[in-house]
mmCIF file with all atom_site columns, C-alpha atoms in Angstrom:
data_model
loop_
_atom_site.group_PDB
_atom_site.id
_atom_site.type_symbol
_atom_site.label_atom_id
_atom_site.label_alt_id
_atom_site.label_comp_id
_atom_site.label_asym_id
_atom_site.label_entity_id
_atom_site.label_seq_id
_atom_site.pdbx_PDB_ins_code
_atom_site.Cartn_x
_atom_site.Cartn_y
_atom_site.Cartn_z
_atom_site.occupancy
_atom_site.B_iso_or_equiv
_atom_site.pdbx_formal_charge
_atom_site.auth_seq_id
_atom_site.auth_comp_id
_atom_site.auth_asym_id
_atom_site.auth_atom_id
_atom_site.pdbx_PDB_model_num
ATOM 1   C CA . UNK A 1 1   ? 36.736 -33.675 98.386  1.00 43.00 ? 210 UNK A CA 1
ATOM 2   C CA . UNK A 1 2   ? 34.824 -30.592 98.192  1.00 54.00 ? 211 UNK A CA 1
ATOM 3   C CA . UNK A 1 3   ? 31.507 -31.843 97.334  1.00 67.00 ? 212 UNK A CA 1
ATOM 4   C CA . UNK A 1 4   ? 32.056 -30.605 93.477  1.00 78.00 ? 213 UNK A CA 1
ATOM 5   C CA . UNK A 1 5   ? 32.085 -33.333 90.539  1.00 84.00 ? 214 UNK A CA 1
ATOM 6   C CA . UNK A 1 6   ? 35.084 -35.499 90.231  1.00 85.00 ? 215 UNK A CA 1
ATOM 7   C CA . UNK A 1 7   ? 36.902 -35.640 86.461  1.00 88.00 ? 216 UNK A CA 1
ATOM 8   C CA . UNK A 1 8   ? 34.212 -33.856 84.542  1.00 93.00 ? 217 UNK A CA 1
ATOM 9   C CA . UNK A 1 9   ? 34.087 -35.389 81.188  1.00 95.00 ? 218 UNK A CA 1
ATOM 10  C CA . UNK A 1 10  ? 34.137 -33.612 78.140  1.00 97.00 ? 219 UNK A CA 1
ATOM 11  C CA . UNK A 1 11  ? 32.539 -35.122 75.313  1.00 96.00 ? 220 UNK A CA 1
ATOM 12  C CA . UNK A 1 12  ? 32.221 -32.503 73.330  1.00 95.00 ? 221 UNK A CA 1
ATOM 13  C CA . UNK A 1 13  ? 34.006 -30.219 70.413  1.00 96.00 ? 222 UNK A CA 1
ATOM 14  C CA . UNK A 1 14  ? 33.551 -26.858 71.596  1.00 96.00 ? 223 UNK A CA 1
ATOM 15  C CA . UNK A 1 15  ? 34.077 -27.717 75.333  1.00 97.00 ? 224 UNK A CA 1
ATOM 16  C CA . UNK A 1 16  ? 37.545 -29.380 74.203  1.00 97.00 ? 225 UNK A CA 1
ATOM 17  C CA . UNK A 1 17  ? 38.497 -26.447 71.663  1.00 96.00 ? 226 UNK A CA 1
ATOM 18  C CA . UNK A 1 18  ? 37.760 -23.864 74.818  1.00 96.00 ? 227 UNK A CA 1
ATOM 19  C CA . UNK A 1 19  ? 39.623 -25.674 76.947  1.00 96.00 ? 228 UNK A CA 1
ATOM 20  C CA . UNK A 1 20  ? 42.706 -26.342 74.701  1.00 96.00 ? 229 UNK A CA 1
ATOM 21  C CA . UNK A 1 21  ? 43.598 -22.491 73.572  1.00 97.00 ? 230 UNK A CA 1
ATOM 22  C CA . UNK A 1 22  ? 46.829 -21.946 75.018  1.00 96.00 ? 231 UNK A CA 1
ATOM 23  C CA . UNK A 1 23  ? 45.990 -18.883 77.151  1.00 97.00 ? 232 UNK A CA 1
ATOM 24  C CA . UNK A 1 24  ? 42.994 -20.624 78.458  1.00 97.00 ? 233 UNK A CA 1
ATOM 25  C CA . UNK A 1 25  ? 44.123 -24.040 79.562  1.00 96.00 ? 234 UNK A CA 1
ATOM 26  C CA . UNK A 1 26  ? 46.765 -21.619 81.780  1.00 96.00 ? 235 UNK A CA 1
ATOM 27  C CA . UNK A 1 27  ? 43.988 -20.144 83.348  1.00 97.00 ? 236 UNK A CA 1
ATOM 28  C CA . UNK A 1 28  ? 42.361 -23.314 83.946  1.00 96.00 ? 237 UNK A CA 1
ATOM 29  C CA . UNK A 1 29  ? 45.299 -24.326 85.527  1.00 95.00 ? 238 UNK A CA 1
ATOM 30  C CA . UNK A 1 30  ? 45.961 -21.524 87.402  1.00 95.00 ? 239 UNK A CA 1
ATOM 31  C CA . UNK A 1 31  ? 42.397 -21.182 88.756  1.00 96.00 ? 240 UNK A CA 1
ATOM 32  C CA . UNK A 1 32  ? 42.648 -25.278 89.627  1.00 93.00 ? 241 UNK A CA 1
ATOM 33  C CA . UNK A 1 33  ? 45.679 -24.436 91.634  1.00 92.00 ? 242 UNK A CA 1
ATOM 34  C CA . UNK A 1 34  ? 44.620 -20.934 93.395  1.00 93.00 ? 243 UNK A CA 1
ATOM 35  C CA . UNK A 1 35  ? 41.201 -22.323 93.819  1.00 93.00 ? 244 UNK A CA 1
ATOM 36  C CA . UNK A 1 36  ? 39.424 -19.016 94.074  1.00 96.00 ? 245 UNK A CA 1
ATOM 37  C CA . UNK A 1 37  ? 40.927 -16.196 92.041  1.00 96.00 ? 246 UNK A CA 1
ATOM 38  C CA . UNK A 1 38  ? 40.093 -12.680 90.447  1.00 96.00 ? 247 UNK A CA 1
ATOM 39  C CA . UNK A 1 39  ? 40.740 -12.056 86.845  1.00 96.00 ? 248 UNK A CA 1
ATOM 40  C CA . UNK A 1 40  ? 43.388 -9.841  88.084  1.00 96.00 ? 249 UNK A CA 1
ATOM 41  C CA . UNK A 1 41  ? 45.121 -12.280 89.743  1.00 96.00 ? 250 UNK A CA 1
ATOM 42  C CA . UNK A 1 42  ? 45.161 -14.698 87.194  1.00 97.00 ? 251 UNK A CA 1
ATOM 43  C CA . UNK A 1 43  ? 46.530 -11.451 84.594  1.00 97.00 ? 252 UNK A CA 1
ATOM 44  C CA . UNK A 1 44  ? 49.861 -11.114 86.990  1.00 97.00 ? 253 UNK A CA 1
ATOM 45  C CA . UNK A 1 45  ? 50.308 -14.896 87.194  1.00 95.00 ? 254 UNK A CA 1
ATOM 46  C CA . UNK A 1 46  ? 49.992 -15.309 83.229  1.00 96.00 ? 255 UNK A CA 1
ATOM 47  C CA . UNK A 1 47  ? 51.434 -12.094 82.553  1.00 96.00 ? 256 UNK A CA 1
ATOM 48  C CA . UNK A 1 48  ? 48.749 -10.872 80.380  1.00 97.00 ? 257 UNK A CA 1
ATOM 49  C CA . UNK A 1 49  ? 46.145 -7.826  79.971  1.00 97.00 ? 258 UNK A CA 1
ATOM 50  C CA . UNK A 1 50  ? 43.271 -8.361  82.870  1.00 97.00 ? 259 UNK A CA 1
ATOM 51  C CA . UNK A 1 51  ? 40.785 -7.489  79.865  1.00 97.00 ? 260 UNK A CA 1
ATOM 52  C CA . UNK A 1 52  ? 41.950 -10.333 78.448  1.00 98.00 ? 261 UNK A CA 1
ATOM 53  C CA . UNK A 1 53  ? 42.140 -12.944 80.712  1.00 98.00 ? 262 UNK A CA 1
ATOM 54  C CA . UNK A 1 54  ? 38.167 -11.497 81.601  1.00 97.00 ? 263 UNK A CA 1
ATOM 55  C CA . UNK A 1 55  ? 37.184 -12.720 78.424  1.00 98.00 ? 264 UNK A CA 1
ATOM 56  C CA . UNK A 1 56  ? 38.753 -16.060 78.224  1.00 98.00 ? 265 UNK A CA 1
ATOM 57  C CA . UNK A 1 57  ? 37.706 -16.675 82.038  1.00 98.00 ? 266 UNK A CA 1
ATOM 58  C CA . UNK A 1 58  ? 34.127 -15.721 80.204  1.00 97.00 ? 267 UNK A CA 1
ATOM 59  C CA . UNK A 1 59  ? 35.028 -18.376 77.578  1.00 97.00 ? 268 UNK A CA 1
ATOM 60  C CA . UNK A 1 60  ? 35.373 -21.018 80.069  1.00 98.00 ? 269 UNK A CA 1
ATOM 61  C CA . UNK A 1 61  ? 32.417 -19.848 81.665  1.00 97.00 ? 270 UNK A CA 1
ATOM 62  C CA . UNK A 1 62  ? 30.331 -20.461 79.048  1.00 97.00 ? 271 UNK A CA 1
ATOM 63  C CA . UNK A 1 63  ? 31.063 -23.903 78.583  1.00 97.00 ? 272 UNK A CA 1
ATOM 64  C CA . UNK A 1 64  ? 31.098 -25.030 82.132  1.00 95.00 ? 273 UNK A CA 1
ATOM 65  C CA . UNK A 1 65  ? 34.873 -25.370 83.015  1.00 96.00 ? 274 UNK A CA 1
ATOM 66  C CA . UNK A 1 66  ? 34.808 -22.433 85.450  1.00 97.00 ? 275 UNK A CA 1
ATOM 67  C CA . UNK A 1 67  ? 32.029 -20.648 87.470  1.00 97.00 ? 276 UNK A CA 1
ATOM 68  C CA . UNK A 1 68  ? 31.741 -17.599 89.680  1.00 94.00 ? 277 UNK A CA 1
ATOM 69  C CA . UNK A 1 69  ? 32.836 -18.337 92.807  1.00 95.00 ? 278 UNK A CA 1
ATOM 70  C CA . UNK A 1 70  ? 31.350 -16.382 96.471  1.00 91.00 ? 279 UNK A CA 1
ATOM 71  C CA . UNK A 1 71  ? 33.344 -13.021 96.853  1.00 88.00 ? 280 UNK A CA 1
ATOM 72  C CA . UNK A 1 72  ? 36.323 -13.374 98.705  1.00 86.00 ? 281 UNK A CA 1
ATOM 73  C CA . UNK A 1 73  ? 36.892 -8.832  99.476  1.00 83.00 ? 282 UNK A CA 1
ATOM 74  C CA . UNK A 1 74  ? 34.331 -6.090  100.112 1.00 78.00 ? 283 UNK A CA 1
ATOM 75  C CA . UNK A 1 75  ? 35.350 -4.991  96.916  1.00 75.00 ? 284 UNK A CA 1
ATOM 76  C CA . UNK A 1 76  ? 32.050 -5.417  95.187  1.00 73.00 ? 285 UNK A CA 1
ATOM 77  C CA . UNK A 1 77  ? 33.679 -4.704  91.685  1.00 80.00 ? 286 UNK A CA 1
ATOM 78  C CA . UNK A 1 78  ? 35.742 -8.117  91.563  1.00 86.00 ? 287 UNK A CA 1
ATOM 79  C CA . UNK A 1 79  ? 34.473 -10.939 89.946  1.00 92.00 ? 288 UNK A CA 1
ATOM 80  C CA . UNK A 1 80  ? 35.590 -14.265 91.906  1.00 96.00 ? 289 UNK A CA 1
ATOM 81  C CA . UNK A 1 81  ? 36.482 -17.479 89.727  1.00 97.00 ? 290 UNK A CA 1
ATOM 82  C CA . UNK A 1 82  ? 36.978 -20.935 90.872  1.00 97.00 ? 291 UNK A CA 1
ATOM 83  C CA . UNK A 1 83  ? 37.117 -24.643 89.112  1.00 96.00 ? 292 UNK A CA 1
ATOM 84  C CA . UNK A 1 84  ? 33.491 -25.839 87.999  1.00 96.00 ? 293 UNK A CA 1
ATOM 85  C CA . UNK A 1 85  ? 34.943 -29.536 88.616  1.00 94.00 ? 294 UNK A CA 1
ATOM 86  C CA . UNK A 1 86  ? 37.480 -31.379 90.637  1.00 90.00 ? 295 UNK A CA 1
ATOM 87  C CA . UNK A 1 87  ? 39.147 -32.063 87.267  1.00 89.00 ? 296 UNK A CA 1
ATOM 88  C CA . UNK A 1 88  ? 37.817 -32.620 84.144  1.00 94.00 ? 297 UNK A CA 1
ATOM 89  C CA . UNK A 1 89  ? 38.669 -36.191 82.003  1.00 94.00 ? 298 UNK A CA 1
ATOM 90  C CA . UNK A 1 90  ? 38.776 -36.257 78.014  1.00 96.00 ? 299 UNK A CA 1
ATOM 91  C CA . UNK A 1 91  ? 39.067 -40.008 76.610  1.00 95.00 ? 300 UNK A CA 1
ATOM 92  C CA . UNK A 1 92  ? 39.716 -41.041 72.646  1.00 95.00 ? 301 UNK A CA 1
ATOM 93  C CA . UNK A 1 93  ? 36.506 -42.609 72.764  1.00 95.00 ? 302 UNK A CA 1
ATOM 94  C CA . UNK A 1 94  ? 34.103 -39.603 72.574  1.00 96.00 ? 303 UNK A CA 1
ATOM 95  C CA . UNK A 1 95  ? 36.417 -37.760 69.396  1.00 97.00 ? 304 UNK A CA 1
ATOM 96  C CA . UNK A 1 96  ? 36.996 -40.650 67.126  1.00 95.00 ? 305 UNK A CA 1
ATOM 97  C CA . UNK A 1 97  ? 33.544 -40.934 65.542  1.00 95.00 ? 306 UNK A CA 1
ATOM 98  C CA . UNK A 1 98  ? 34.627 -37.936 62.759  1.00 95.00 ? 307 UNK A CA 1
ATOM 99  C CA . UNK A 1 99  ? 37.875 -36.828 61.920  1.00 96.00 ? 308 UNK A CA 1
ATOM 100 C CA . UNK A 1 100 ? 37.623 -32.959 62.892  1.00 96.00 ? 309 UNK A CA 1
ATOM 101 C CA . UNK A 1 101 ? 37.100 -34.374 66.312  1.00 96.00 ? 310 UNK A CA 1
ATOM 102 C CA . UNK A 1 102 ? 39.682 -37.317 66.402  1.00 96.00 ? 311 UNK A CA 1
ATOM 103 C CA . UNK A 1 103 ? 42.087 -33.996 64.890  1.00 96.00 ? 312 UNK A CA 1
ATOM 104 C CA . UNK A 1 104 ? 41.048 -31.604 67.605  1.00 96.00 ? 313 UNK A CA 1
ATOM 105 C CA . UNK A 1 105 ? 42.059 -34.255 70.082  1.00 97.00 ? 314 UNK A CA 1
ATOM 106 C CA . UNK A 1 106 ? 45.204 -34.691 68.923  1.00 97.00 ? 315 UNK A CA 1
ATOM 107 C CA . UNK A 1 107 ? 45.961 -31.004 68.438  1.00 96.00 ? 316 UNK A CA 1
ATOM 108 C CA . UNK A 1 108 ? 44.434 -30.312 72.830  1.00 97.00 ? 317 UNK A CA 1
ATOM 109 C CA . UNK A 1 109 ? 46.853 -33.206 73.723  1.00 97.00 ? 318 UNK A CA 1
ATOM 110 C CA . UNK A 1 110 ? 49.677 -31.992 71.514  1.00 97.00 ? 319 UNK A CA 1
ATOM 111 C CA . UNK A 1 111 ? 49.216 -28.681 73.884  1.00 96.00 ? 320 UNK A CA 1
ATOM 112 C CA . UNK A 1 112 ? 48.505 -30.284 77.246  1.00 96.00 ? 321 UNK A CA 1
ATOM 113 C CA . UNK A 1 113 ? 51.640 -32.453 76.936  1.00 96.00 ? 322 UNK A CA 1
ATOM 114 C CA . UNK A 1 114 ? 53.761 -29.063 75.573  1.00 97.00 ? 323 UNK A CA 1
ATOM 115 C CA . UNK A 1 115 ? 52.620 -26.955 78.643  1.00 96.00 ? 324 UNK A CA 1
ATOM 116 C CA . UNK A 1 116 ? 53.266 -29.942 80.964  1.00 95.00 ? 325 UNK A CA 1
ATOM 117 C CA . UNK A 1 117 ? 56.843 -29.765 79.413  1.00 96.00 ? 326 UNK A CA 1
ATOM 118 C CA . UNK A 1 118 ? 57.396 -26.468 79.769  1.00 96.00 ? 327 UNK A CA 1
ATOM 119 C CA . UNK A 1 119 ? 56.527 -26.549 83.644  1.00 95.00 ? 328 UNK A CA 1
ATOM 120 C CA . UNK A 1 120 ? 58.874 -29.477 83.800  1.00 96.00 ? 329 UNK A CA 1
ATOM 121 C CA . UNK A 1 121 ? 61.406 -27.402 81.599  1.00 97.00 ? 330 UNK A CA 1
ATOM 122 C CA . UNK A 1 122 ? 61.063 -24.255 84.066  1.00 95.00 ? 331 UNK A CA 1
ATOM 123 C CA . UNK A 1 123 ? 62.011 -26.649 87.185  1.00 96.00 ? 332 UNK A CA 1
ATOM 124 C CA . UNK A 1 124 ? 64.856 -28.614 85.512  1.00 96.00 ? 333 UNK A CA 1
ATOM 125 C CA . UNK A 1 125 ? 66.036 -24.611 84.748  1.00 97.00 ? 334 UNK A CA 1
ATOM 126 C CA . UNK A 1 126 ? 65.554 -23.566 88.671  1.00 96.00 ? 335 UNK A CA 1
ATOM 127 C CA . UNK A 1 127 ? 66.466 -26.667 90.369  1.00 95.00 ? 336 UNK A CA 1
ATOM 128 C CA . UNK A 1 128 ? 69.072 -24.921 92.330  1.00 95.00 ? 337 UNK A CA 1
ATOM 129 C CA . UNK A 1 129 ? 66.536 -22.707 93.607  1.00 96.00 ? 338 UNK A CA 1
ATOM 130 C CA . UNK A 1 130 ? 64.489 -25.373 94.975  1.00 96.00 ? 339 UNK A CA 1
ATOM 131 C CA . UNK A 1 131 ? 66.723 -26.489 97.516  1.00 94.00 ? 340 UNK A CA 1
ATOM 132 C CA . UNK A 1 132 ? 67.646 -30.139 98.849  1.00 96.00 ? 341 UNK A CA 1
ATOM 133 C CA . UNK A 1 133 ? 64.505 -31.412 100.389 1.00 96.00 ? 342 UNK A CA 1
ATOM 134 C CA . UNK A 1 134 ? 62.764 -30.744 97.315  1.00 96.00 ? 343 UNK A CA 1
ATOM 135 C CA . UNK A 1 135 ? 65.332 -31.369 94.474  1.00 95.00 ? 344 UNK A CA 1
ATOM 136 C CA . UNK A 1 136 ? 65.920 -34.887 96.888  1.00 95.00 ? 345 UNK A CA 1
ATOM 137 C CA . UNK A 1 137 ? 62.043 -35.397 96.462  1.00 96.00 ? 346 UNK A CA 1
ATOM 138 C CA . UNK A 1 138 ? 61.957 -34.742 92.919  1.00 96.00 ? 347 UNK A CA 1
ATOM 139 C CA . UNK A 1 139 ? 61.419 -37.558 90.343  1.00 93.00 ? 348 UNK A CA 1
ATOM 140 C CA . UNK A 1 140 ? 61.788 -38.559 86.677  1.00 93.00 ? 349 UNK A CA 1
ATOM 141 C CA . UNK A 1 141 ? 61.410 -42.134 85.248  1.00 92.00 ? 350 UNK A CA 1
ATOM 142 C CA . UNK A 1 142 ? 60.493 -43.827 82.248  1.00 93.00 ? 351 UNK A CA 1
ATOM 143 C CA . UNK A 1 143 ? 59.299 -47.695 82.594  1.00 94.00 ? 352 UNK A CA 1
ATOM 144 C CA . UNK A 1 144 ? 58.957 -49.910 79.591  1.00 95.00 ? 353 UNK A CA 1
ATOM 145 C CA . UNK A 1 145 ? 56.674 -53.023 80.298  1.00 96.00 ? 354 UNK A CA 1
ATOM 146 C CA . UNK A 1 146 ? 54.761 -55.761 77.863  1.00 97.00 ? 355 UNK A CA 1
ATOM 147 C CA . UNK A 1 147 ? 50.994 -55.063 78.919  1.00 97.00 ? 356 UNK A CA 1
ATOM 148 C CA . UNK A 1 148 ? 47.726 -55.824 77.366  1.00 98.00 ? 357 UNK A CA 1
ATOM 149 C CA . UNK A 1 149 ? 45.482 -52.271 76.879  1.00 97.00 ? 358 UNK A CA 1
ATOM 150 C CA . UNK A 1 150 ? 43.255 -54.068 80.016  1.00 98.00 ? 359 UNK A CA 1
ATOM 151 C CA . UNK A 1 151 ? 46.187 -53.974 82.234  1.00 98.00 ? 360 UNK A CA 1
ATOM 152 C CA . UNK A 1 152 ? 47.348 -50.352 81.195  1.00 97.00 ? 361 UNK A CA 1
ATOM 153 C CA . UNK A 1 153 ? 43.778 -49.494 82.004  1.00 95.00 ? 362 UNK A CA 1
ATOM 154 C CA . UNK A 1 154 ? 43.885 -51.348 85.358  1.00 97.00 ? 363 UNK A CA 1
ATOM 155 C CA . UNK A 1 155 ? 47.556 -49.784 85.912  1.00 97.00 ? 364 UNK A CA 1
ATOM 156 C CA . UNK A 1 156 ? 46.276 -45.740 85.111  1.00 95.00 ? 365 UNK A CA 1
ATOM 157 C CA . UNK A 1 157 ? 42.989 -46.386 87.426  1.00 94.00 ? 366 UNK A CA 1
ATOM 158 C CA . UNK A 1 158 ? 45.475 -47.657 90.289  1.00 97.00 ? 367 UNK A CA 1
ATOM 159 C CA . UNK A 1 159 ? 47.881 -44.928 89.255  1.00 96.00 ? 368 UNK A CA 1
ATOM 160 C CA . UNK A 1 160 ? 45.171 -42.309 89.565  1.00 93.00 ? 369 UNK A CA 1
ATOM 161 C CA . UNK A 1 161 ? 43.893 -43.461 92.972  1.00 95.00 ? 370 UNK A CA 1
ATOM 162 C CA . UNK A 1 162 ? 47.142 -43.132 94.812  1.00 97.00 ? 371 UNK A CA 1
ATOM 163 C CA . UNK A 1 163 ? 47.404 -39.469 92.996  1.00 95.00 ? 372 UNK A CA 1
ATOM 164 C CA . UNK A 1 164 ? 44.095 -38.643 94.527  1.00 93.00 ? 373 UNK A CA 1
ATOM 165 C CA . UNK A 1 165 ? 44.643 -40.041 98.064  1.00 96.00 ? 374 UNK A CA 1
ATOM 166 C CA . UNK A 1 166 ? 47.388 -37.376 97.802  1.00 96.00 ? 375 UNK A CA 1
ATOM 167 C CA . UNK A 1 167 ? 45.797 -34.810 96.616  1.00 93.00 ? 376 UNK A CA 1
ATOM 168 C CA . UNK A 1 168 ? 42.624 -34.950 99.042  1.00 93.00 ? 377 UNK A CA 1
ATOM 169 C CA . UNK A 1 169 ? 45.112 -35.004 101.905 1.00 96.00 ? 378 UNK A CA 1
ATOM 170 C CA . UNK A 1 170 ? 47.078 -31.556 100.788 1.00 95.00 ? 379 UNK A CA 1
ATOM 171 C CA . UNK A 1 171 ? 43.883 -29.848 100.436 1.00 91.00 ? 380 UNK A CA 1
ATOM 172 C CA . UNK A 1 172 ? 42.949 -31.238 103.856 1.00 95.00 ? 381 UNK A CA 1
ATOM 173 C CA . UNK A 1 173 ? 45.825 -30.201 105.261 1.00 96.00 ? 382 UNK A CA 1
ATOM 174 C CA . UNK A 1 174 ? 45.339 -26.991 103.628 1.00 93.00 ? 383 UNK A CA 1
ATOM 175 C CA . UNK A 1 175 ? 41.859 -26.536 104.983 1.00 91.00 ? 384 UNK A CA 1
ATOM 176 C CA . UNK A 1 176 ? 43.115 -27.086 107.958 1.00 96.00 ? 385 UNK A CA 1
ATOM 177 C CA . UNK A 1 177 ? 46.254 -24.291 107.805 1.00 96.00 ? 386 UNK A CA 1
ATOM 178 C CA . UNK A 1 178 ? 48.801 -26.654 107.948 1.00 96.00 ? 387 UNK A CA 1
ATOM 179 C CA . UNK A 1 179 ? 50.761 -25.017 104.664 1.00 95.00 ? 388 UNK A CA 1
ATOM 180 C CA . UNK A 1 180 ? 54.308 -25.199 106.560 1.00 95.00 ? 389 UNK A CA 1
ATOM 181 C CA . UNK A 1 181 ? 56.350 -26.742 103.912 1.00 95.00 ? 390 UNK A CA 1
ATOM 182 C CA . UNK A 1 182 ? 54.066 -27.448 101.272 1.00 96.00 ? 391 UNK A CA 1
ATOM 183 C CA . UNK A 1 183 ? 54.378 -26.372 97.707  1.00 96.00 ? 392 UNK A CA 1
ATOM 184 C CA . UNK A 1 184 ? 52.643 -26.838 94.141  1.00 95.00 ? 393 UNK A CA 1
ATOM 185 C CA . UNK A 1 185 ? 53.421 -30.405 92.969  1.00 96.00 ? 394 UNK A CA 1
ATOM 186 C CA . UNK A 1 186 ? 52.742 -31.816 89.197  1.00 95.00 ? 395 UNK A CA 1
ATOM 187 C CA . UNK A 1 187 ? 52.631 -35.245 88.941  1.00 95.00 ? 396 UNK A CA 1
ATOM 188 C CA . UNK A 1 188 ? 52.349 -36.064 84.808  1.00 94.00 ? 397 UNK A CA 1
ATOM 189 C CA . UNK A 1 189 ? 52.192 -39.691 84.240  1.00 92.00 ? 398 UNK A CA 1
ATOM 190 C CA . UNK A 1 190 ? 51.778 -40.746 80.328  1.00 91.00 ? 399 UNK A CA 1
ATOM 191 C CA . UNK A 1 191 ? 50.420 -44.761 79.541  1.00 92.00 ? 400 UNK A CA 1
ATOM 192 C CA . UNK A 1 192 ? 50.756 -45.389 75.758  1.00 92.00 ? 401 UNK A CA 1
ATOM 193 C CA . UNK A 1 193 ? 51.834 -48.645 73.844  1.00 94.00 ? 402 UNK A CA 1
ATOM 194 C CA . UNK A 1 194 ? 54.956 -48.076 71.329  1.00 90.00 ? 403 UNK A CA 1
ATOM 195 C CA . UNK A 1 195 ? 57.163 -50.197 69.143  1.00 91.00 ? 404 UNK A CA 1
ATOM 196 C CA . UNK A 1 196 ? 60.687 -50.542 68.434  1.00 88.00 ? 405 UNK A CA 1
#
């Protein structure tokens, strides 16, 4: 852990509309992944205008999703970026008390789940790039069980533990410069009851 706060919660409208604007929740991404980054950077990896990608960094700023990190150069000019939180949480329960938040819910989930396809998309597309190890490593599964919402709850809280354990230990490995081998990994997990 690095000390920061765990799953920030958003409870909020405008924290959850700056978040989920598409350009944005890239960024967020991006900057979660790099975990210190220039605006410039983060323009090349999102393939967009640095002036740009200053003001929606600016945008997140402003609502506490990102800060200004120490400098990382001598170059006095750059502005340094990194995550405000380990993660940030947004549950049903704090948008369903109006409908203009219960919509703008569904519309940043609608968006979160279509990015988190397309970076699925984009490795199904270079699998063969990836090599054996990793395509061997790899994994896509769907399980359909009969649980009450308690035990979905109980199952995502177990879920999310393991995920963490994992995480913590790449980023300690990291830290440490042992990066030999290791790569990005998204692990997307969805919970949600359904009928036939």
């Amino acid at each position: 852990m690095t000390g920061r706060e765990r799953d920030r919660r958003i409870t909020d409208l405008g924290t959850l509309k700056a978040l989920a604007h598409p350009l944005r929740m890239r960024l967020a991404r991006a900057l979660n992944v790099a975990r210190v980054a220039t605006a410039s950077q983060l323009a090349e990896q999102v393939d967009e205008a640095v002036s740009l990608v200053s003001y929606h960094l600016r945008k997140l700023a402003e609502h506490g999703l990102i800060e200004e990190a120490e400098p990382q150069s001598a170059d006095g000019r750059e502005r340094w970026w990194q995550p405000a939180s380990d993660g940030v949480s947004i549950r049903d329960e704090d948008f369903r008390d109006a409908p203009e938040k219960a919509a703008a819910l569904t519309a940043a989930s609608r968006l979160f789940f279509e990015q988190r396809a397309d970076m699925y998309r984009r490795f199904l597309d270079e699998r063969a790039h990836w090599g054996e190890p990793w395509n061997a490593a790899a994994q896509s599964s769907e399980s359909s069980m009969r649980l009450t919402a308690d035990e979905l709850t109980a199952l995502n809280k177990e879920m999310l533990a393991v995920l963490r354990k994992y995480e913590e230990q790449g980023r300690a490995a990291d830290a440490a410069g042992d990066t030999a081998g290791r790569e990005n990994v998204a692990v997307h997990t969805y919970g949600f009851p359904f009928r036939v």
